[in-house]
């Protein structure tokens, strides 16, 4: 039982950190620019595909560094060519623009790499178990995922809190006109932030693409869950996103591990509902949590602003 | 007022007359689709265009309406088919009461994400309970009853089309009336300045909630109509893809005009149901078209048409010339982009046997230079015009 509990906890935390990697860029861009980037998951997908294409030539480690940089540049182009021109037309227009982008990204990926999954695999050096505790194995690759995402969180946190650039970014968020008047190039700061958000998504793609499957549907499969994460955590709050990611990760893996029928817990349920196993409920749990949070704490776990 | 009545009568006459103009079965089923999506887009526009509420879960209400109709058709209650949309409306209204309560507490982009999450919740639940929702395969029904009320059996596609038109006009009428009431004015005020509305002792949340309920009701009608039309409802009715299409069509059509969503639904159904017969990359075209509308013509098709009528009818000579030149150059550029996209798609095809793109008598092969040069050449006029324009000039 302790083995099961430990395994669930460890797996849940590592899944939670992947969710965090995905949602941190989204919440970062929102907190800086007020833009909900609907194509965020598409940049995750593009990151995975770019890493696949690069790893054929320069290996996994090269791709780990280069793919996020390339996708970050792509994000900068999107901001300069698209989002910057839409400024002043309201955030809904920007959201719709990124929504359209997500359509195009899927089509382009299918055009170039086809509709079937691509064989983007974990490098041989990272296969195998890192350690085994009470019969629960913990793969090396999970360790790498965990390491990268923890490093990422610390880096974002320190960068925003301690660096001078982070200070200017925070100032540009609340008082863009004043920051500009002080001689800072606010549009350029925004471009950098958007690009950094895309880079984070791409990094998650490089790491997540081979842990799961790299296919054209991968953006849609995580697309809505990352929005749930950022709402539960509180829009624009990076620590909130971390908390929500971990909560959802542990809850979902925990539910999958529980092999119990709902009817066994509550006999009054109708037969069709009672027959469901708790494991089957796992995909719904984050959304149920979303509803609960919206009812009890509409601003999210660590959010401040009311909409 | 008189003019508005005249417009409605004319619209009804055109809609009822369309099957005489396009009598083929394929055309009438396409028209039925346009009708259903028009109702969906109109109801979505009550939220998007008039209430400023971006919703990513509008298919939810339509799905609830569709399932209400399907369950009623399968039940022992022999409700006449032409009353099923009414049941759908009630179901949609109920769904609006439940889900609207959760979504409309926030506004703007937050609301958009909440609607997305709720739609995903219902979609996942529907897949999980195949006993009620039929899962992936869905539940099928037979709409033709043994003993139909008034002898209206709805056995032909044409009769279903007339049912859709009737309920569509009714729904549009209800929405139009709603927007003319003080509530409609309040809704616009909430869109433009919610805090000022709050200071006039009206609760913006309550206004948004009520709008959401009304939109859910109309979407429920569309859902029930689609269940009657296709004789099936599946969990796919709740999918994010459907919600996304509703939003796309509404926005493409133009949110600032009442009839804009109908134009958008027409264009959208042509994109999703008619274009795939000719090209495999239709989704790319739909996405690009949407981006084009968002970035260059936020008033949508309706706004573009109205501007065209204004400029060509009453504009100066220069304005008209500019307008026509722009239309031609942009049209040529679009054609060039299409040529390039089609060639690229064929170049990437694994199967080399059907690589050539047959265009009437012309055959373009991705390996040859001809097609690529043609595609690039078609884009030249628009680029020249763009470069010749003084900096900061309106494109």
Short mmCIF file of C-alpha atoms in Angstrom, two decimals, chain B residues 10 24 39 69 74 87 101 133 139 160 172-173 178 242 258 300 350 381:
data_model
loop_
_atom_site.label_atom_id
_atom_site.label_comp_id
_atom_site.label_asym_id
_atom_site.label_seq_id
_atom_site.Cartn_x
_atom_site.Cartn_y
_atom_site.Cartn_z
CA UNK B 10 -38.35 39.38 -48.01
CA UNK B 24 -30.94 18.80 -55.91
CA UNK B 39 -29.32 29.73 -35.80
CA UNK B 69 -34.92 15.84 -29.04
CA UNK B 74 -37.02 7.49 -28.52
CA UNK B 87 -38.38 20.87 -26.32
CA UNK B 101 -24.55 30.71 -13.62
CA UNK B 133 -25.39 9.55 -24.50
CA UNK B 139 -27.88 7.45 -30.53
CA UNK B 160 -37.00 19.16 -43.01
CA UNK B 172 -34.15 35.03 -35.29
CA UNK B 173 -37.35 36.96 -34.64
CA UNK B 178 -35.00 40.76 -27.51
CA UNK B 242 -18.07 22.26 -32.79
CA UNK B 258 -27.65 41.27 -36.83
CA UNK B 300 -16.52 40.45 -40.95
CA UNK B 350 3.83 10.15 -50.00
CA UNK B 381 0.34 42.94 -57.94
#
